[in-house]
Coordinates of N, CA and C in Angstrom, one line a residue:
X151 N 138.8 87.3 97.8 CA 138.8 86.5 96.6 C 137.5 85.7 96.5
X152 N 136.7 86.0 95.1 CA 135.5 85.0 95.2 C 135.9 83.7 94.7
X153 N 135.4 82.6 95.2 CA 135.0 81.0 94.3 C 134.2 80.9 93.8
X154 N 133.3 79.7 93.5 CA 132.7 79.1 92.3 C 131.8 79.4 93.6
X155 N 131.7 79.0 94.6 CA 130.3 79.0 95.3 C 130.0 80.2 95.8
X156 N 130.8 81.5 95.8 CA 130.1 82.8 96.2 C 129.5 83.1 94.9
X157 N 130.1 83.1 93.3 CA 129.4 83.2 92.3 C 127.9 82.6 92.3
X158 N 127.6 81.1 92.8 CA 126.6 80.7 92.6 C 125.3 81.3 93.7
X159 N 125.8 81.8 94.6 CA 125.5 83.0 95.7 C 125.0 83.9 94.8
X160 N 125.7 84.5 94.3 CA 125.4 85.6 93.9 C 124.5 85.4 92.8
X161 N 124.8 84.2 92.1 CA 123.8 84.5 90.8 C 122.5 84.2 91.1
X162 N 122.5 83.1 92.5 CA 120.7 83.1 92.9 C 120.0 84.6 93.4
X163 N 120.9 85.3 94.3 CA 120.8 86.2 94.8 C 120.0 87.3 93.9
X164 N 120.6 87.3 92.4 CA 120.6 88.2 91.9 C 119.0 87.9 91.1
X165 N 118.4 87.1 91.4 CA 117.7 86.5 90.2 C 116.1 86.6 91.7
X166 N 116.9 86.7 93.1 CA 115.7 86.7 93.9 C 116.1 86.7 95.3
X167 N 116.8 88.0 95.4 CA 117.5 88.5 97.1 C 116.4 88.0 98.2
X168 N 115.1 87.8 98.2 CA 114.2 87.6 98.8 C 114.4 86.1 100.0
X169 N 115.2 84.8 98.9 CA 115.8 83.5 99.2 C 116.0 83.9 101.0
X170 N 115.5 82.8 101.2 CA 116.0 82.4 103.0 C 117.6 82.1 102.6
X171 N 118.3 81.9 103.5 CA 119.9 81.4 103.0 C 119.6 79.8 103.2
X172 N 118.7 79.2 104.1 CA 118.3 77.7 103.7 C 118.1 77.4 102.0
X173 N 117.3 78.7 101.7 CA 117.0 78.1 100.1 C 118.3 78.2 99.2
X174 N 118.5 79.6 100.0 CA 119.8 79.8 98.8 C 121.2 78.4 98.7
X175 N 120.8 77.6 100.0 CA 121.9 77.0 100.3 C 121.5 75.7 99.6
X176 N 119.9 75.2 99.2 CA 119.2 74.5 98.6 C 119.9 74.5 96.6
X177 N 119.4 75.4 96.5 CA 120.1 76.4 94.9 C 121.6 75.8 95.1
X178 N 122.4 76.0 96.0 CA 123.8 76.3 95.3 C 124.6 74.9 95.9
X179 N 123.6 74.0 96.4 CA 124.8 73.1 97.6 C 125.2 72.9 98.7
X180 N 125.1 74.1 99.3 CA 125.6 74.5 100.3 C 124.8 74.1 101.8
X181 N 125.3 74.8 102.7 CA 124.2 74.8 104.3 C 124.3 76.0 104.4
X182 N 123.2 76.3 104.8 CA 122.7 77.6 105.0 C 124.0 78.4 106.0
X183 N 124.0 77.9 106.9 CA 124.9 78.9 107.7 C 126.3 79.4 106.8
X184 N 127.0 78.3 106.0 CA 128.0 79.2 105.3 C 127.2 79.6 103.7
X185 N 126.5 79.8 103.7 CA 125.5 80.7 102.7 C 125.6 82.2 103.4
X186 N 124.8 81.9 104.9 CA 124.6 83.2 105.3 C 126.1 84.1 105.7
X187 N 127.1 83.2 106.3 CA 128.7 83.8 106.5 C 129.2 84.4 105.0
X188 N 129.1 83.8 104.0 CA 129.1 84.2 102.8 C 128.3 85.3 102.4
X189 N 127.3 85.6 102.8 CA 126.6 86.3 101.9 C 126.9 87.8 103.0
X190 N 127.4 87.8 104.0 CA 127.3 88.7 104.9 C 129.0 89.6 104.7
X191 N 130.0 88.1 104.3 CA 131.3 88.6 103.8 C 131.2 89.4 102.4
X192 N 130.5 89.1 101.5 CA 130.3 89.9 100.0 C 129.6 91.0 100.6
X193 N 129.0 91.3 101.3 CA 128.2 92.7 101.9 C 129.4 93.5 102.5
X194 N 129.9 92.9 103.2 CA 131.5 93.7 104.1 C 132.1 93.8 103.3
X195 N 132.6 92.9 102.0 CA 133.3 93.5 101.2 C 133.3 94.7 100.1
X196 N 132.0 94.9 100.0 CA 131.1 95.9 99.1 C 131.3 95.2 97.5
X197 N 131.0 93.5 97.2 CA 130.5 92.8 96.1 C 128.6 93.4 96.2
X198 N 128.3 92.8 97.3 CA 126.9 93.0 97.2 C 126.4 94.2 97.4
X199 N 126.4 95.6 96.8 CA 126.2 96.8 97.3 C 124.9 97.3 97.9
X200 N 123.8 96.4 97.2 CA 122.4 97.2 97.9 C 121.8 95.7 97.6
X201 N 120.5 95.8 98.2 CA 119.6 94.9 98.1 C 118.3 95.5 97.9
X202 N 118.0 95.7 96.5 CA 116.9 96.2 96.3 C 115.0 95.6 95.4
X203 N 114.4 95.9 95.6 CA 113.3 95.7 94.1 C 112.8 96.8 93.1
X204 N 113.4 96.1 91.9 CA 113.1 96.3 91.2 C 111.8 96.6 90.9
X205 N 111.4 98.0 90.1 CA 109.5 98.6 90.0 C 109.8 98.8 88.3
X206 N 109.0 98.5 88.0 CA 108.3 98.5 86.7 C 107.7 100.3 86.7
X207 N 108.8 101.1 85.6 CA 108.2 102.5 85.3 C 107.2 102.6 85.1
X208 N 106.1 101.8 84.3 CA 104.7 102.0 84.0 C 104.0 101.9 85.3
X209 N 104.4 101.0 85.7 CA 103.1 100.3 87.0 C 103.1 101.9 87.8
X210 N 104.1 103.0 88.0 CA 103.8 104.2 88.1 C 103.8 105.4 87.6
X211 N 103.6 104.9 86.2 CA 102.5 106.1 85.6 C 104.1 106.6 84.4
X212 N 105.4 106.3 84.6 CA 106.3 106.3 84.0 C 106.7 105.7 82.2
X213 N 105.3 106.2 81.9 CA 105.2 105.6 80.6 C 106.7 105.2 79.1
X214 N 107.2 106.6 79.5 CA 108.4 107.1 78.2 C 109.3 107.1 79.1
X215 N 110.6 106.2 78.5 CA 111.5 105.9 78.4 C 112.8 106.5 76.9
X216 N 113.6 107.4 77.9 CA 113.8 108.0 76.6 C 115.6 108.1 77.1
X217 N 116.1 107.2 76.4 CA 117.8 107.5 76.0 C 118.1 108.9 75.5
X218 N 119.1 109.5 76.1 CA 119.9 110.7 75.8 C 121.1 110.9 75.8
X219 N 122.3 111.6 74.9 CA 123.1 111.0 75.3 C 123.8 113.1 75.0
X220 N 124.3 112.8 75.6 CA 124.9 114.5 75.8 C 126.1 114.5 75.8
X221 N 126.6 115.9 75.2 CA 128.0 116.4 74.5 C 128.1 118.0 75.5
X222 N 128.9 117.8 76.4 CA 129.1 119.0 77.2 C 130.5 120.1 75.9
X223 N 130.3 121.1 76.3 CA 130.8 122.5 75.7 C 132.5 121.7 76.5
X224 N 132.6 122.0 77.4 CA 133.8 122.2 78.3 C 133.8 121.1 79.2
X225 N 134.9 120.7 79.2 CA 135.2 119.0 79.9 C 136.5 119.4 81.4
X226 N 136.1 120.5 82.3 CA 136.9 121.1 83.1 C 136.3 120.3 84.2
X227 N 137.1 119.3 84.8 CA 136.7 118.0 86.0 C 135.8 118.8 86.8
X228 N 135.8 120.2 87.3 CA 134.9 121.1 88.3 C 133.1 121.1 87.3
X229 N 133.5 121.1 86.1 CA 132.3 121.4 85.2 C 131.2 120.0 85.2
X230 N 132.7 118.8 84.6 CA 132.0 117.5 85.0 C 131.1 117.4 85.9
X231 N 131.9 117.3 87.0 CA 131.2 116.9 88.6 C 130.1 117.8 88.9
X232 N 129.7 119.1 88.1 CA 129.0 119.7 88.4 C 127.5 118.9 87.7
X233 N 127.9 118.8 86.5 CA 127.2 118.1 85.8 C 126.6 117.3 86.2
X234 N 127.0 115.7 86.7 CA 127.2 114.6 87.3 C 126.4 114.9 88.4
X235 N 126.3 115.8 89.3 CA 125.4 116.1 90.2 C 124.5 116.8 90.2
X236 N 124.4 117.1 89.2 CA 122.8 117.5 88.7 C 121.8 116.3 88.3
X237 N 122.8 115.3 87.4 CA 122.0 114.3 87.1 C 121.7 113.3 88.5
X238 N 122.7 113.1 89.2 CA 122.2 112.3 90.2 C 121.0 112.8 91.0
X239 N 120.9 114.5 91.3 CA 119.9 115.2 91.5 C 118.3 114.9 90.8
X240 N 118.5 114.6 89.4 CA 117.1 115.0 88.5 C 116.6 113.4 89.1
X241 N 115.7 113.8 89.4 CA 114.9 112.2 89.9 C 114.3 111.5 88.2
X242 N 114.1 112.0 87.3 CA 114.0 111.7 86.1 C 114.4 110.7 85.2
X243 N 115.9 111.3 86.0 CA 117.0 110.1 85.3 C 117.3 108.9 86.6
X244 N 117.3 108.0 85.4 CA 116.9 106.4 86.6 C 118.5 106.5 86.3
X245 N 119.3 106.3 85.3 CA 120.8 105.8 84.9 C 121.5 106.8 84.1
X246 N 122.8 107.0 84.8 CA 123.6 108.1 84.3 C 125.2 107.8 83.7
X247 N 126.2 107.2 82.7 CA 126.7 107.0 82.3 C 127.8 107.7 82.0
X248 N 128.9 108.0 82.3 CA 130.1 108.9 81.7 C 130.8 107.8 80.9
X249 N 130.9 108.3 79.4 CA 131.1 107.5 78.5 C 132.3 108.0 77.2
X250 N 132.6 107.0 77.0 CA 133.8 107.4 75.9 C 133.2 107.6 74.5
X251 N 134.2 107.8 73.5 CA 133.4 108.3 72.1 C 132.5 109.3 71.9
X252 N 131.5 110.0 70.8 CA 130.8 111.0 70.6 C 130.3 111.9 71.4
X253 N 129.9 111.0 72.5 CA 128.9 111.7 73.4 C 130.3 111.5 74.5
X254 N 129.6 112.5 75.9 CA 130.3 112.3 77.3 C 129.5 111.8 78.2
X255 N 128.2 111.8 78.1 CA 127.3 111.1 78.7 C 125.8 110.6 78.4
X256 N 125.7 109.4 78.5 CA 124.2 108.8 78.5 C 123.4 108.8 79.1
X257 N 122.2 108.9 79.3 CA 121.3 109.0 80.1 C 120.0 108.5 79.9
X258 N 119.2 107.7 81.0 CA 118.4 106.9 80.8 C 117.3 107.7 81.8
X259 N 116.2 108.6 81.0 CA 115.1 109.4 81.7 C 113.9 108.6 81.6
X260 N 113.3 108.5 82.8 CA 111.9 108.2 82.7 C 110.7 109.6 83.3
X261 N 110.0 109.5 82.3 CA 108.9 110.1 82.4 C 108.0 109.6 82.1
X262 N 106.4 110.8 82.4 CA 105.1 110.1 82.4 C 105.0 110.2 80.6
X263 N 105.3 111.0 80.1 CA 105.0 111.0 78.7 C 105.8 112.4 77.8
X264 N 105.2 112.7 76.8 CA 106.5 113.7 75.9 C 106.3 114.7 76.5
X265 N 105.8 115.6 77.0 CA 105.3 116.7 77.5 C 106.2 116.5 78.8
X266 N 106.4 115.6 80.0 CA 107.3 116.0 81.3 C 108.5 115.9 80.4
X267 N 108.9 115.2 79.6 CA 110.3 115.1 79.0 C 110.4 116.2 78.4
X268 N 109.2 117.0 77.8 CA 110.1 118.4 77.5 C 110.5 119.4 78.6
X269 N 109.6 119.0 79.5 CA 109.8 120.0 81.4 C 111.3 119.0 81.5
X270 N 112.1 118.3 81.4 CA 113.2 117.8 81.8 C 114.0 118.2 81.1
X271 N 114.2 118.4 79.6 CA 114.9 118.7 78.5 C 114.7 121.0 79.0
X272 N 114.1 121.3 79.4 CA 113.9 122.7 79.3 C 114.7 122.9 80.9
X273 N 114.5 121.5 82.0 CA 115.2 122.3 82.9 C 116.5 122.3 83.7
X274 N 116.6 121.0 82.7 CA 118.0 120.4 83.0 C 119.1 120.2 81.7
X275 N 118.6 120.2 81.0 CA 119.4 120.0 80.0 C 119.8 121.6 79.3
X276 N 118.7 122.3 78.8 CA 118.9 123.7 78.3 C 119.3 125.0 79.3
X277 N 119.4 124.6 80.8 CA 119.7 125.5 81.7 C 121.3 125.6 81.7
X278 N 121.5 124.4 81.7 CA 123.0 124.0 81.6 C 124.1 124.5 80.6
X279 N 124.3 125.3 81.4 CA 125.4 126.1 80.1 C 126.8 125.1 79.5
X280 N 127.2 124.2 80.3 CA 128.3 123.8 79.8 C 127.7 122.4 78.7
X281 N 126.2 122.2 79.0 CA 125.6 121.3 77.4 C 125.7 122.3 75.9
X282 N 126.7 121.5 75.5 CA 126.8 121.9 73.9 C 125.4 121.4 73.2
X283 N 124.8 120.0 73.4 CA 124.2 119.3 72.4 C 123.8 117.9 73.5
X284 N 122.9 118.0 72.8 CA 122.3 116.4 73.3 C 121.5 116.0 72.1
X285 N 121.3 114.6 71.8 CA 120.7 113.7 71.4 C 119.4 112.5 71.8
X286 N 118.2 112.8 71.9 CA 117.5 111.5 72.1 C 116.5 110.6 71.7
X287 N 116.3 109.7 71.9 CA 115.7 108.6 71.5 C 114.8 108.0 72.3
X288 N 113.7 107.6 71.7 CA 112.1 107.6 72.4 C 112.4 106.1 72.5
X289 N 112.1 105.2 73.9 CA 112.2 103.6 73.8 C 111.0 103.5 73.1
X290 N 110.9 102.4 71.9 CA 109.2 101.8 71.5 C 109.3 100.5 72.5
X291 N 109.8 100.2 72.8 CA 110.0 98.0 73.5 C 110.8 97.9 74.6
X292 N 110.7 97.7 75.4 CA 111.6 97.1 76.7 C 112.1 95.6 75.9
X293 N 112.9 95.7 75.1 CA 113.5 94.5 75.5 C 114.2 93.4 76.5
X294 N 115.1 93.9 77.3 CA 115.2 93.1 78.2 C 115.4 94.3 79.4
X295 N 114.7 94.0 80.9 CA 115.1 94.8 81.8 C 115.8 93.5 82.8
X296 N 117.1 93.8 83.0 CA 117.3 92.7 83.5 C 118.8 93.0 84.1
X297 N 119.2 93.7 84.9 CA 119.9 95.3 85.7 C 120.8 94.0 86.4
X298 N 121.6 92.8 86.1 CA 122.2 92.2 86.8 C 123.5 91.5 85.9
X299 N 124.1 91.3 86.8 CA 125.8 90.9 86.0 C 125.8 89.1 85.8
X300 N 126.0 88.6 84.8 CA 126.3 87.1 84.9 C 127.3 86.6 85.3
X301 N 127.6 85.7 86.2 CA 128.6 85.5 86.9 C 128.7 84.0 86.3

């Protein structure tokens, strides 16, 4: 069970995993050492699942950002999961979605520009016999990149 002070854990955490647990313990109140017991029990628990940095798609050459959202033919759980692992496969797609309403899934592809995104659309998308249809949409704006939960 979390409290108010693993929350405040976590929301520094999330804002800058880099924190000594002195600092973190500075931010939230705390002493470092049950900062660090804490922060080590939300990792054993699997609250905190990875510890990563965040890269900016441009800074390598990942210009287009392009939402898609796909309508499979046949929805046979063996077809799914086939699916599903394809996308976790396509290094293309940064974020992959099984979703309710119109579409069965979303997908968030980066590429260098419209030209790889037709090489992704021709090899993954149109190879795929159980894709009825897909839909997508070119990002013009990053409005907010900001990949963390408010606690």
């Amino acid at each position: 069970m979390m409290d108010d002070l693993d929350r405040r854990i976590l929301a520094a955490l999330q804002k800058n995993n880099r924190l000594s647990f002195a600092e973190i313990a500075d931010l939230v109140g705390s002493s470092a050492a049950s900062c660090m017991r804490r922060v080590n029990r939300l990792r054993a628990d699997g609250i905190i699942v990875a510890d990563i940095s965040l890269v900016d798609p441009k800074a390598l050459g990942k210009s287009l950002t392009v939402v898609v959202t796909v309508e499979l033919d046949r929805e046979r759980l063996d077809l799914v999961d086939d699916f599903k692992r394809a996308m976790r496969a396509a290094r293309e797609v940064t974020q992959c979605y099984m979703v309710t309403g119109d579409a069965d899934f979303v997908l968030i592809v980066a590429v260098e520009d419209v030209e790889a995104f037709d090489v992704f659309v021709k090899t993954k998308l149109y190879t795929n016999q159980n894709v009825r249809k897909f839909k997508s949409m070119i990002a013009l704006d990053r409005v907010k990149f900001e990949p963390r939960i408010l606690l």
